[in-house]
Coordinates of C-alpha atoms and ligand atoms in Angstrom, one line a residue:
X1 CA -8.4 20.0 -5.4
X2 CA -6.0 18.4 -8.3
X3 CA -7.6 15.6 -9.6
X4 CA -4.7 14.4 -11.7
X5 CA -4.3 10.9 -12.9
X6 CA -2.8 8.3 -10.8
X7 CA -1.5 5.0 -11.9
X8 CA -0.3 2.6 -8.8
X9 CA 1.3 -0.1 -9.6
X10 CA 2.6 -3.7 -7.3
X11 CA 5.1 -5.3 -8.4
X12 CA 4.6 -8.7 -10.3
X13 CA 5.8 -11.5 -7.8
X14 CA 7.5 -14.2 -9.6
X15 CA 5.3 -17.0 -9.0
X16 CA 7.2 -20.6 -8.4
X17 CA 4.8 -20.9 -5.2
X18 CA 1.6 -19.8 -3.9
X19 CA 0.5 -16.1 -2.7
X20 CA 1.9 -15.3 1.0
X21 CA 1.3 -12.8 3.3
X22 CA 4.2 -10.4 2.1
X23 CA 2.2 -10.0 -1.1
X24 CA -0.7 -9.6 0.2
X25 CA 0.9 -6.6 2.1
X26 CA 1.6 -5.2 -0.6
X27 CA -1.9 -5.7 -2.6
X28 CA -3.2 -4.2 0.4
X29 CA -1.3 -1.0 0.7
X30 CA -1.7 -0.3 -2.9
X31 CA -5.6 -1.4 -2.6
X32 CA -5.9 1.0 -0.5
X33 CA -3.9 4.1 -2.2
X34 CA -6.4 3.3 -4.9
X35 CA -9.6 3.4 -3.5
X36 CA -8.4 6.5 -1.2
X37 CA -7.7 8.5 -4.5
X38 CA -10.5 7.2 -6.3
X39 CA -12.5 8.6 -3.2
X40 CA -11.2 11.8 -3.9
X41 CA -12.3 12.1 -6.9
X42 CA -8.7 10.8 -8.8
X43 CA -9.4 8.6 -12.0
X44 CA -6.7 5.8 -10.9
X45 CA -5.6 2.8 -12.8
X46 CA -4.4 0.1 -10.4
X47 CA -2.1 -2.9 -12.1
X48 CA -0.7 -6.1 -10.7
X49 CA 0.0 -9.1 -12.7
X50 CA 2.5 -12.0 -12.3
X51 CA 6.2 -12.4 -13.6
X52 CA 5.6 -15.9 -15.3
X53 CA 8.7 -15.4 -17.5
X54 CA 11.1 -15.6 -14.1
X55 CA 13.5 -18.8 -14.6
X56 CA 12.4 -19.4 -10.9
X57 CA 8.9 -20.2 -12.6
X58 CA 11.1 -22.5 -15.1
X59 CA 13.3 -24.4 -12.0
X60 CA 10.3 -24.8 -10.1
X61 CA 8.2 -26.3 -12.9
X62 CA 11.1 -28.9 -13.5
X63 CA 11.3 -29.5 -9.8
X64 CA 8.1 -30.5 -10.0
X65 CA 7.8 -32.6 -13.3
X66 CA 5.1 -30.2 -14.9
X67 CA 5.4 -27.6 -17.9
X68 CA 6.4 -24.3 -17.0
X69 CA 3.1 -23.2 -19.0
X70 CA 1.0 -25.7 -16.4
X71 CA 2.7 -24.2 -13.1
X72 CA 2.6 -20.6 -14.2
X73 CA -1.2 -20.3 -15.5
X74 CA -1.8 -22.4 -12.1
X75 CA -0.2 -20.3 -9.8
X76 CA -1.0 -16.9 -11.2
X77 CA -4.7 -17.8 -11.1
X78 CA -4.3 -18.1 -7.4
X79 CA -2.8 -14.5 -7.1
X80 CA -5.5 -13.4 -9.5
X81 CA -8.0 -14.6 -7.6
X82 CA -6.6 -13.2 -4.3
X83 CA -8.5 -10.4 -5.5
X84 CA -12.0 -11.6 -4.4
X85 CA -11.1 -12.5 -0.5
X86 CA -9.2 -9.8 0.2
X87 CA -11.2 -7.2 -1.6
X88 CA -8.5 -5.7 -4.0
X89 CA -9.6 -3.4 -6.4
X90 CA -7.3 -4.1 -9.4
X91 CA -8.4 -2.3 -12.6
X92 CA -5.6 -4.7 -14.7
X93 CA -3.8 -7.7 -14.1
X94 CA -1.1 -8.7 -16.8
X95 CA 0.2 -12.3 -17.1
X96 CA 3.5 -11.7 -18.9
X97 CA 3.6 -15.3 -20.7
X98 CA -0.1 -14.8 -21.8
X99 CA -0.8 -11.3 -22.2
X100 CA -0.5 -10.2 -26.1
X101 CA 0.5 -6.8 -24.8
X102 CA 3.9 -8.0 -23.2
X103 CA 5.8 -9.4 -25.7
X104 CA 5.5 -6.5 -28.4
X105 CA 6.1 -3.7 -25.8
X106 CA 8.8 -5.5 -24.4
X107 CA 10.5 -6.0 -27.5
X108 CA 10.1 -1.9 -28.4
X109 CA 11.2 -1.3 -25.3
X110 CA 14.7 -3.4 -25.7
X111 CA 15.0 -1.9 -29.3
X112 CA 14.7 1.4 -27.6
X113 CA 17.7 0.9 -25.0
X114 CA 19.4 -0.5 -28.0
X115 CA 19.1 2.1 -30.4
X116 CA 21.1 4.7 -27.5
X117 CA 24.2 2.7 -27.6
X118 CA 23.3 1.4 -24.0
X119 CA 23.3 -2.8 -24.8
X120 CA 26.5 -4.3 -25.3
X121 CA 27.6 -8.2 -25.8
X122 CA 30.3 -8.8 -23.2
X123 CA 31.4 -12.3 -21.8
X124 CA 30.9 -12.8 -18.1
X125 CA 31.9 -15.3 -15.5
X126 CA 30.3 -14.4 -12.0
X127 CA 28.5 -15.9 -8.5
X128 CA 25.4 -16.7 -9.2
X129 CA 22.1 -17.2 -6.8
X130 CA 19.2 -19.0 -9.1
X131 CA 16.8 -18.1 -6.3
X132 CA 17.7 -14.5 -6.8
X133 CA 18.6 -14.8 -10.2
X134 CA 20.9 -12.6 -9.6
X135 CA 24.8 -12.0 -9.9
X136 CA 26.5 -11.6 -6.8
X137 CA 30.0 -10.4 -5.9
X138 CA 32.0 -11.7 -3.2
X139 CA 31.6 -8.1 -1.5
X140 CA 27.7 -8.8 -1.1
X141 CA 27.5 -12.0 -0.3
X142 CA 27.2 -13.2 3.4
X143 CA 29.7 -15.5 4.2
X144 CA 30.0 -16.5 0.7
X145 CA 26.5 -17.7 1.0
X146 CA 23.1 -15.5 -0.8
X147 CA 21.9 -13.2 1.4
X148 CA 18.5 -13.8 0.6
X149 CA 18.9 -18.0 0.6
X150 CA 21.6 -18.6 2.6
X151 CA 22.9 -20.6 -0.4
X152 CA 26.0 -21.1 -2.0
X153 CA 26.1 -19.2 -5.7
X154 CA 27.3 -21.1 -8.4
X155 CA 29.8 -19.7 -10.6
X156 CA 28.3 -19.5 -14.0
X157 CA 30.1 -18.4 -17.1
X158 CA 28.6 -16.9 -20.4
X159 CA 27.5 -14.7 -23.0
X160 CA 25.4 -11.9 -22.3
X161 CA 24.5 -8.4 -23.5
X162 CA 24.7 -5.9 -20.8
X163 CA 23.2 -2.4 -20.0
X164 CA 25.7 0.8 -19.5
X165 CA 24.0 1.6 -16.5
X166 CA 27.3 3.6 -15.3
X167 CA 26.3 6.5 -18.0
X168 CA 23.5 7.1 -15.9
X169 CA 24.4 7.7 -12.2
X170 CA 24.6 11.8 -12.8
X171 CA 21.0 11.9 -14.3
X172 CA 19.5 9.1 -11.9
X173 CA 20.8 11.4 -8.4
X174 CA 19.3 14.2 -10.5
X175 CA 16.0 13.0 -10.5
X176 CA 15.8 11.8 -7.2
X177 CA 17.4 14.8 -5.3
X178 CA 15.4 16.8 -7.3
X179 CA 12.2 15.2 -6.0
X180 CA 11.0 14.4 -9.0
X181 CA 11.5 10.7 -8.5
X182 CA 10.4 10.4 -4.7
X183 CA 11.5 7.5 -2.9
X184 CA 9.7 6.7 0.4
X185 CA 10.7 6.2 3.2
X186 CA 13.5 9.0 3.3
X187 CA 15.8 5.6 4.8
X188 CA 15.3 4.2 1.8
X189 CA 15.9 7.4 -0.6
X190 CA 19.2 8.0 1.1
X191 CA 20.3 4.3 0.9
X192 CA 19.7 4.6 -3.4
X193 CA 21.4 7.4 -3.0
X194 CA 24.6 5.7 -1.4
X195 CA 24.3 3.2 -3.8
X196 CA 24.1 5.0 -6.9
X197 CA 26.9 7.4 -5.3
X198 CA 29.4 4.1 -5.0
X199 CA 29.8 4.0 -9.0
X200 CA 27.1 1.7 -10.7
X201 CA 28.2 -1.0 -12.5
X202 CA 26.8 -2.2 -16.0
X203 CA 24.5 -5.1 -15.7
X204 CA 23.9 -8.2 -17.3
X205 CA 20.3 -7.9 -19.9
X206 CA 20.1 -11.3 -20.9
X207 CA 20.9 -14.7 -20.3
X208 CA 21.9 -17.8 -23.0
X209 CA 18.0 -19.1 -24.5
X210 CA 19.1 -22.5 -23.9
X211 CA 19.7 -22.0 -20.0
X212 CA 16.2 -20.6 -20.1
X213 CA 14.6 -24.0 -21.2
X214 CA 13.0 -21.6 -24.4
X215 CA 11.3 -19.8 -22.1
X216 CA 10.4 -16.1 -22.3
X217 CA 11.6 -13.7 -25.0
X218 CA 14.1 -14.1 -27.4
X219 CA 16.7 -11.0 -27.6
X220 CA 15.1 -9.2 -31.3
X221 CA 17.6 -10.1 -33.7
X222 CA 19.6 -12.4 -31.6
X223 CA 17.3 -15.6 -30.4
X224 CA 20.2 -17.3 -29.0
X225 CA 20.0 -14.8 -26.3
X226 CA 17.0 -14.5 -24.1
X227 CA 15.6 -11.2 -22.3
X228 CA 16.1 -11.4 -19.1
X229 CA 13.6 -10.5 -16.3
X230 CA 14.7 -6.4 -15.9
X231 CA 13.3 -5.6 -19.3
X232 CA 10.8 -8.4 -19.1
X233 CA 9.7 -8.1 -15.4
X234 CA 9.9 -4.6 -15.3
X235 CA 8.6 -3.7 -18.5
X236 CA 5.0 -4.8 -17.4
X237 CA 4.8 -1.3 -16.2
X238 CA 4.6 0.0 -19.7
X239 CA 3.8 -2.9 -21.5
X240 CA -0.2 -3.5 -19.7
X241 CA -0.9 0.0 -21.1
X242 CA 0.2 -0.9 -24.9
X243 CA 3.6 0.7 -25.3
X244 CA 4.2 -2.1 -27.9
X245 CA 1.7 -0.3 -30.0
X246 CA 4.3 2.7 -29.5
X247 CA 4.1 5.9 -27.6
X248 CA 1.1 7.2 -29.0
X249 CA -0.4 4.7 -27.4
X250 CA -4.1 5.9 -25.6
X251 CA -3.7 4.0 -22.9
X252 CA 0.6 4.2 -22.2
X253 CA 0.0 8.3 -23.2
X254 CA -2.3 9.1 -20.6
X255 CA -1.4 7.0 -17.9
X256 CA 2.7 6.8 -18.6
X257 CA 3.5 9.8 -20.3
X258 CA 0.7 12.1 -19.1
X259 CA 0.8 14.9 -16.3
X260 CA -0.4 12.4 -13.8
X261 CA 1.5 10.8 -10.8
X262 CA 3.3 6.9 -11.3
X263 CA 3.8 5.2 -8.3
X264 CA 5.7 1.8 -7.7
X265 CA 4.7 -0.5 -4.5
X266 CA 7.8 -2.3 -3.8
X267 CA 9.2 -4.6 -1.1
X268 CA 12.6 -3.6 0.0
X269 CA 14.4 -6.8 -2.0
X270 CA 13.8 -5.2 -5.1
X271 CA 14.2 -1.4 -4.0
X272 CA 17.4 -0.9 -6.5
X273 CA 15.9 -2.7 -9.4
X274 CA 13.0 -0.1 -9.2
X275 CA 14.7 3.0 -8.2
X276 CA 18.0 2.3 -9.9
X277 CA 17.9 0.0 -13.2
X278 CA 14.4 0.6 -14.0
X279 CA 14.6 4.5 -14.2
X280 CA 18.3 4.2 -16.0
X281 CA 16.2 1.8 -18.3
X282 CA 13.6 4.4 -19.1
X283 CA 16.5 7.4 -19.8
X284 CA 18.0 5.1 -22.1
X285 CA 14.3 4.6 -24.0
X286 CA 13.8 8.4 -24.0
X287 CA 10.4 7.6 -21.7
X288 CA 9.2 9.1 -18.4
X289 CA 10.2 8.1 -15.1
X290 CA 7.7 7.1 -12.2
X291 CA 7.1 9.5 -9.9
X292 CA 7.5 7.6 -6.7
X293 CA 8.7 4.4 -5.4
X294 CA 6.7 3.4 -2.5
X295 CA 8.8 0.7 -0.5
X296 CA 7.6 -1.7 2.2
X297 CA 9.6 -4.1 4.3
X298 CA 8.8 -7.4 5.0
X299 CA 7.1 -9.9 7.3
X300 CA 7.7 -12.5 9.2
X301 CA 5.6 -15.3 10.4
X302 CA 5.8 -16.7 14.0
X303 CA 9.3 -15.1 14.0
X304 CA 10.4 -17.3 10.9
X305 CA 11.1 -15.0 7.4
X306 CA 8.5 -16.0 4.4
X307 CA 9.7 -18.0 1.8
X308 CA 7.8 -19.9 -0.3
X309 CA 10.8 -22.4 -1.2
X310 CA 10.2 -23.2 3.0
X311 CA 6.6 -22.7 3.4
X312 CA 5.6 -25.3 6.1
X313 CA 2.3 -25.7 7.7
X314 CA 2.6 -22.5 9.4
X315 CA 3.3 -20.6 6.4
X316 CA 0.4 -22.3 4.7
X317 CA -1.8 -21.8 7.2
X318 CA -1.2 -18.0 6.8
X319 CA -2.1 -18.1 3.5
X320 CA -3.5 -15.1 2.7
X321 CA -6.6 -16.6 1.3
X322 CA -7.0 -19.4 4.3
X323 CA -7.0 -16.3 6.6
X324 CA -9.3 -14.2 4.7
X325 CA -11.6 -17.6 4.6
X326 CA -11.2 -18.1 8.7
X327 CA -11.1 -14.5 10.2
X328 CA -13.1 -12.7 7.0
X329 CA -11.2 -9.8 4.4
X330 CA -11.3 -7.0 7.2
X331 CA -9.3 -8.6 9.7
X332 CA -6.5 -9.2 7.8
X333 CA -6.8 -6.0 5.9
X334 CA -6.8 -4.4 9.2
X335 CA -3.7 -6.4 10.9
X336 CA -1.7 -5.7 7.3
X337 CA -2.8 -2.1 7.7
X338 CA -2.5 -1.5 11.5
X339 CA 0.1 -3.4 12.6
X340 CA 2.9 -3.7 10.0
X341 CA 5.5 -0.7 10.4
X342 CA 6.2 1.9 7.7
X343 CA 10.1 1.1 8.4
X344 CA 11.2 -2.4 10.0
X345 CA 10.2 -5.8 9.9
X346 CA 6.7 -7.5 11.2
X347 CA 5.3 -10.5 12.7
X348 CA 2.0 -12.0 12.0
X349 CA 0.8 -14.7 14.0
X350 CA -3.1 -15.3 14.1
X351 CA -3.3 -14.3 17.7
X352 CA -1.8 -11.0 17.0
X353 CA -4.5 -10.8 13.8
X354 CA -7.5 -11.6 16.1
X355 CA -6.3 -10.0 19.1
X356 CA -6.4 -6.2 17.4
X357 CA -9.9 -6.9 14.8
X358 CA -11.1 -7.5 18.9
X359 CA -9.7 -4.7 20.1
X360 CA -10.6 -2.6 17.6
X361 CA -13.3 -3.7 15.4
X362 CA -15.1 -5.5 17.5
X363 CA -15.0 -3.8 21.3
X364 CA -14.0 -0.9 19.1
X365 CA -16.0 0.0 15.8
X366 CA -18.6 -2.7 16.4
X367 CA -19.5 -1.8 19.7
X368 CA -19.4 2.1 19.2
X369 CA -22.1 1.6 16.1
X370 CA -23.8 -0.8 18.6
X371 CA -24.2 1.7 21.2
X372 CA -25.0 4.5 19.1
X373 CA -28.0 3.0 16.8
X374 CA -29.9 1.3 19.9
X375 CA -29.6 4.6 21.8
X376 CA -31.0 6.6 19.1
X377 CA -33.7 3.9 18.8
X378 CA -34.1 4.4 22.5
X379 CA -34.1 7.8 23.1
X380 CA -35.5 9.2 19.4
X381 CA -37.1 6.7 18.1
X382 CA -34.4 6.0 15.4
X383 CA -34.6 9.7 13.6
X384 CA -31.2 11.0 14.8
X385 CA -31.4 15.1 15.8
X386 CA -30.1 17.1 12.9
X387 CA -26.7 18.5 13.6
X388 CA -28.4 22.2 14.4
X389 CA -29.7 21.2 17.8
X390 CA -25.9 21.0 18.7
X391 CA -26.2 24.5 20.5
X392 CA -29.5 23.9 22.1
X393 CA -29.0 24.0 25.9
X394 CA -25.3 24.2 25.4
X395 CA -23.8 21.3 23.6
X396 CA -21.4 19.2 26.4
X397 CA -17.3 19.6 25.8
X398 CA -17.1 16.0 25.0
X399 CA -19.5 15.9 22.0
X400 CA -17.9 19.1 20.6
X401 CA -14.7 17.8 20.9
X402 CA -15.6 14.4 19.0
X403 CA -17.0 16.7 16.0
X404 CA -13.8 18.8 15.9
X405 CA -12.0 15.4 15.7
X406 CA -14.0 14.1 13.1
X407 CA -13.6 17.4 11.2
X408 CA -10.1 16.5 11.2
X409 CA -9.7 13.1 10.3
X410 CA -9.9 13.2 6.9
X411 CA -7.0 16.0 6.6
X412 CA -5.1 13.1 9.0
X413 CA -5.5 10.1 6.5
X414 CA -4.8 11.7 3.5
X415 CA -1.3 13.2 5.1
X416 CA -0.5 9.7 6.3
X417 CA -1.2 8.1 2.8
X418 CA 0.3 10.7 1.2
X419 CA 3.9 9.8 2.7
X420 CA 2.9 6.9 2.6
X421 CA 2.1 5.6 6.6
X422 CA -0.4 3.2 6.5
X423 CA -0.2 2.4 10.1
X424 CA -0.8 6.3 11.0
X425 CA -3.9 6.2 8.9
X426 CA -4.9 3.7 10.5
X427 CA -3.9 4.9 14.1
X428 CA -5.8 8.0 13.5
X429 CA -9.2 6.1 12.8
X430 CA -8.7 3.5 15.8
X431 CA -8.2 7.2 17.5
X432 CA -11.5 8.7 17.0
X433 CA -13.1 5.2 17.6
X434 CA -12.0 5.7 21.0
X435 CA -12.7 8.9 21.6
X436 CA -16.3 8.4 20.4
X437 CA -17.0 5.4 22.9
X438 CA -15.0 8.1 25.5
X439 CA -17.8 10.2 24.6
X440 CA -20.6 8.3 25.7
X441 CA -19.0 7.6 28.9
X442 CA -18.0 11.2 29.4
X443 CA -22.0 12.3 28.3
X444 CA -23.8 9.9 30.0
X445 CA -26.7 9.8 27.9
X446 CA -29.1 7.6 29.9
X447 CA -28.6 10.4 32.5
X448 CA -29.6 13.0 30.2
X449 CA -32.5 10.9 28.7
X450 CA -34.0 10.8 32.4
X451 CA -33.7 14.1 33.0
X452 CA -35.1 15.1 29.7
X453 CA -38.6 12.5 30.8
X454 CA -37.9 14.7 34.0
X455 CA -38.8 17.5 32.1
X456 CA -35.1 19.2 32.0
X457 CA -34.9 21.1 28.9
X458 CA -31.3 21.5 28.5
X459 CA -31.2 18.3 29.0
X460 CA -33.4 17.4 25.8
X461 CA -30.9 19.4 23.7
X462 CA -27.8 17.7 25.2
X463 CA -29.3 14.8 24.3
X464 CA -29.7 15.9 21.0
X465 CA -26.3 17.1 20.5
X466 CA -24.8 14.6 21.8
X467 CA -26.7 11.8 19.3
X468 CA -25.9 13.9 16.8
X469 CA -22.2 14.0 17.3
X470 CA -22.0 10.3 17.8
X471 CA -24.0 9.4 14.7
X472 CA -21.7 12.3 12.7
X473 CA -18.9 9.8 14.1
X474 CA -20.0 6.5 12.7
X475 CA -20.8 8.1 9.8
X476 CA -17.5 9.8 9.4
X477 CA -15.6 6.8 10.2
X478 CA -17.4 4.9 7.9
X479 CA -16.7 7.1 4.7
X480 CA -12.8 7.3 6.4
X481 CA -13.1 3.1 6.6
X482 CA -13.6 2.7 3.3
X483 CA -10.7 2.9 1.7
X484 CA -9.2 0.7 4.4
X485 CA -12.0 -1.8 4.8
X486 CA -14.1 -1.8 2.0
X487 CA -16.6 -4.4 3.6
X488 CA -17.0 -3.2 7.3
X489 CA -17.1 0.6 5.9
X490 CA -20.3 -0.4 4.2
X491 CA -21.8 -2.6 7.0
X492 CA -21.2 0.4 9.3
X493 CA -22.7 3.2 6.7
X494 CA -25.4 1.0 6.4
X495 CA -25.7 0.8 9.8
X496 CA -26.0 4.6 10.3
X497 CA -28.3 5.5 7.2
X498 CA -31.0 7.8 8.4
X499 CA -31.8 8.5 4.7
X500 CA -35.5 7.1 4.7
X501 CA -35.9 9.0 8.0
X502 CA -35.2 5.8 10.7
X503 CA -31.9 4.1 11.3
X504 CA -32.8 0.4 10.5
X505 CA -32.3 -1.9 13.7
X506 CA -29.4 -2.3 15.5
X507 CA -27.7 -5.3 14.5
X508 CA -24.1 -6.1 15.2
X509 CA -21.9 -5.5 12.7
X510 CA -18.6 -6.9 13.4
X511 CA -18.8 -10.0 15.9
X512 CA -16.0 -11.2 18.3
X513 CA -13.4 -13.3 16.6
X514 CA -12.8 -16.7 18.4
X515 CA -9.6 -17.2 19.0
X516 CA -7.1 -19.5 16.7
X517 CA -7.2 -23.2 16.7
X518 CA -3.9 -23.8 19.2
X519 CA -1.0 -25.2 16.9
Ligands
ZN601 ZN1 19.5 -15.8 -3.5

């Protein structure tokens, strides 16, 4: 088994509002990558952090009549701290106005574009979307409005100093047809690969300091000019493991230019920023490229699209953190996990959230480890039969069947992670839940635990085998949980622990939800 490096990486949300759903999706997925690798014995570094240099932060902090210092250390506290409810697992978390790391590494890392020939001053008059922050042309916007905001751009004029990214095109489809720079899903390959194959353009790599308020970093050697969020943003990659130290960096050699895997998370909205500017960006630097780009689509709530410059009541309400406080961490783990396709948009309502932790937790999991601990309780007074009684008196089809299952799982979740599919992880564990509770129905074991006081032999090592395989089960599922739902996994292993020689008492371990307050 390789047991190479792995860095995962979410992207740093700009943070002009609170934490929504949508990043909690994507916390979630890579939360769980990381704790999946870790489980198999990877060391794994997992980074978020918050884009505080965004001039979204600097609009929002005006619209609001606070300092941009106030509204960015107060909102990324809140995505910091989304950490605790819904049981991520970060190793790092860089704030790029705060962090000493940031500025130095991103300044090395401009100098290092620079120093190729690849940043140019050119004067540019465009369509611009502040929410996007973005230059539009007329080709990609939807009836001359954003297609993100379904605002009008403003035409904005200026100064800038762009990045050739049209010298790299050749060596960017290289990479990525190669496989060496894996975009998943294929959709989602082959749509960078349209892009790049319709002539990149250069891009613009900084904007005027003074429409930046003197926020973020100044261009080095030209402080009129300030960096904008490509090298800034995107740098965090690089910068939280000290590039600005340089490249012989402990922390940026191991993890960035090491033999290990780098893998972006990314929401669809930024996919050619990540798999097209931010590689070209790296060629031009001379430094190694990730080595995939994980991309998720997005959600919706109660059929309306996210956005936190809308967020009503609803929106509010589905705060990740207000839903990990009303349903508990698994439920929304497991709806973000379960639920949301690897291609395609999602809706979340709470009914839909409660609904399947029910379904599957609860009348599920819960009920399956239910079952299982009283019956062993019942039958053997909580020691569960080793495994080698299985063959005693013939072990029933149903029970053999669960243990091949369970034999297999584990092959199943790490192929669905590795593409990544969260949802056919997850599809397979929901699976053997229900083949285990299948199992007791099929086997019957109050029937065989009257024929064993009958004095039926056979029936005594059916029994056996089949308390066996059910308790293998639980167990299995929990160590297959874990990665998914950190909390229940450990309730559940708990549950199941024969180690001292008696399972402890049956007690519930994941209760009914009620169902949501009606809006
Ligand atoms: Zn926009």
């Amino acid at each position: 088994m390789s047991t190479a490096d792995i860095y995962l990486s979410t992207t740093i949300p700009y943070i002009n509002g609170r934490p929504h759903l949508g990043h909690a999706l994507e916390f979630v997925q890579a939360d769980v990558l990381a704790r999946h690798y870790r489980q198999a014995g990877h060391p794994v570094r997992l980074q978020s952090g918050t884009d505080d240099n965004s001039l979204k932060n600097v609009l929002a902090a005006a619209a609001e009549g606070t300092s941009v210092a106030d509204l960015v250390s107060r909102n990324s506290a809140a995505f910091e701290a989304l950490s605790g409810p819904l049981q991520l697992s970060f190793d790092d978390f860089i704030r790029t106005s705060s962090d000493p790391r940031h500025r130095p590494g991103v300044e090395r890392f401009w100098r290092a574009c620079a120093a190729s020939g690849d940043l140019y001053r050119k004067s540019y008059q465009g369509l611009y979307c502040t929410g996007c922050e973005q230059f539009y042309r007329i080709a990609e916007l939807d009836g001359g409005r954003c297609p993100e905001h379904g605002t009008e751009p403003e035409t904005v004029s200026e100064e800038n100093w762009f990045f050739r990214l049209s010298r790299y095109a050749g060596q960017l489809t290289e990479e990525i047809t190669s496989g060496r720079l894996r975009i998943e899903p294929a959709a989602r390959r082959r749509e960078v690969l349209a892009f790049i194959g319709g002539g990149l353009e250069d891009f613009s790599a900084s904007r005027p300091a003074s429409r930046a308020g003197g926020w973020g970093i100044p261009v080095p050697g030209d402080p009129d000019q300030a960096i904008y969020v490509w090298w800034d943003a995107l740098g965090n990659y690089i910068t939280s493991l000290g590039y600005g130290d340089g490249p012989e960096a402990p922390e940026y050699r191991r993890w960035w230019a090491g033999p290990g895997q780098r893998i972006h998370l990314a929401g669809k909205g930024v996919l050619r920023f990540h798999a097209v500017y931010w590689p070209a960006m790296l060629l031009s630097a001379g430094l190694p490229l990730p080595t995939a780009i994980y991309v998720h689509d997005y959600l919706t709530i109660g059929g309306a699209k996210i956005s936190k410059s809308a967020a009503g009541p609803a929106a509010r309400a589905a705060g990740p953190a207000a839903l990990a406080a009303a349903y508990g961490p698994d439920a929304v783990r497991w709806w973000l996990l379960r639920e949301v396709p690897r291609t395609g948009d999602a809706d979340f309502t709470p009914e839909r959230l409660v609904a399947r932790a029910n379904e599957d937790l609860a009348n599920g999991l819960g009920n399956l480890v239910s079952r299982v601990t009283s019956m062993v309780h019942r039958y053997r007074d909580g020691v569960v039969p080793a495994t080698g009684d299985l063959a005693a008196g013939g072990t029933p089809a149903a029970a053999a069947e669960l243990a091949a299952a369970c034999g297999r799982l584990p092959a199943e979740t790490a192929a669905a992670l590795a593409r990544p599919d969260f949802r056919a992880a997850t599809a397979a564990l929901a699976s053997v839940i229900g083949q285990a509770n299948r199992c007791i129905e099929d086997t019957a074991p109050w029937r065989l635990a009257r024929a064993e006081t009958a004095g039926d032999p056979v029936a005594a090592g059916q029994l056996d085998a089949v308390l066996a395989a059910l308790t293998g089960a639980c167990r299995t599922l929990a160590a297959e949980l874990a990665p998914f739902l950190p909390g229940l996994s450990a309730k559940v292993a708990a549950a199941c622990d024969g180690s001292p020689g008696r399972l402890p008492a049956p007690e519930p371990v994941y209760p009914r939800l009620d169902a949501p307050p009606a809006s």
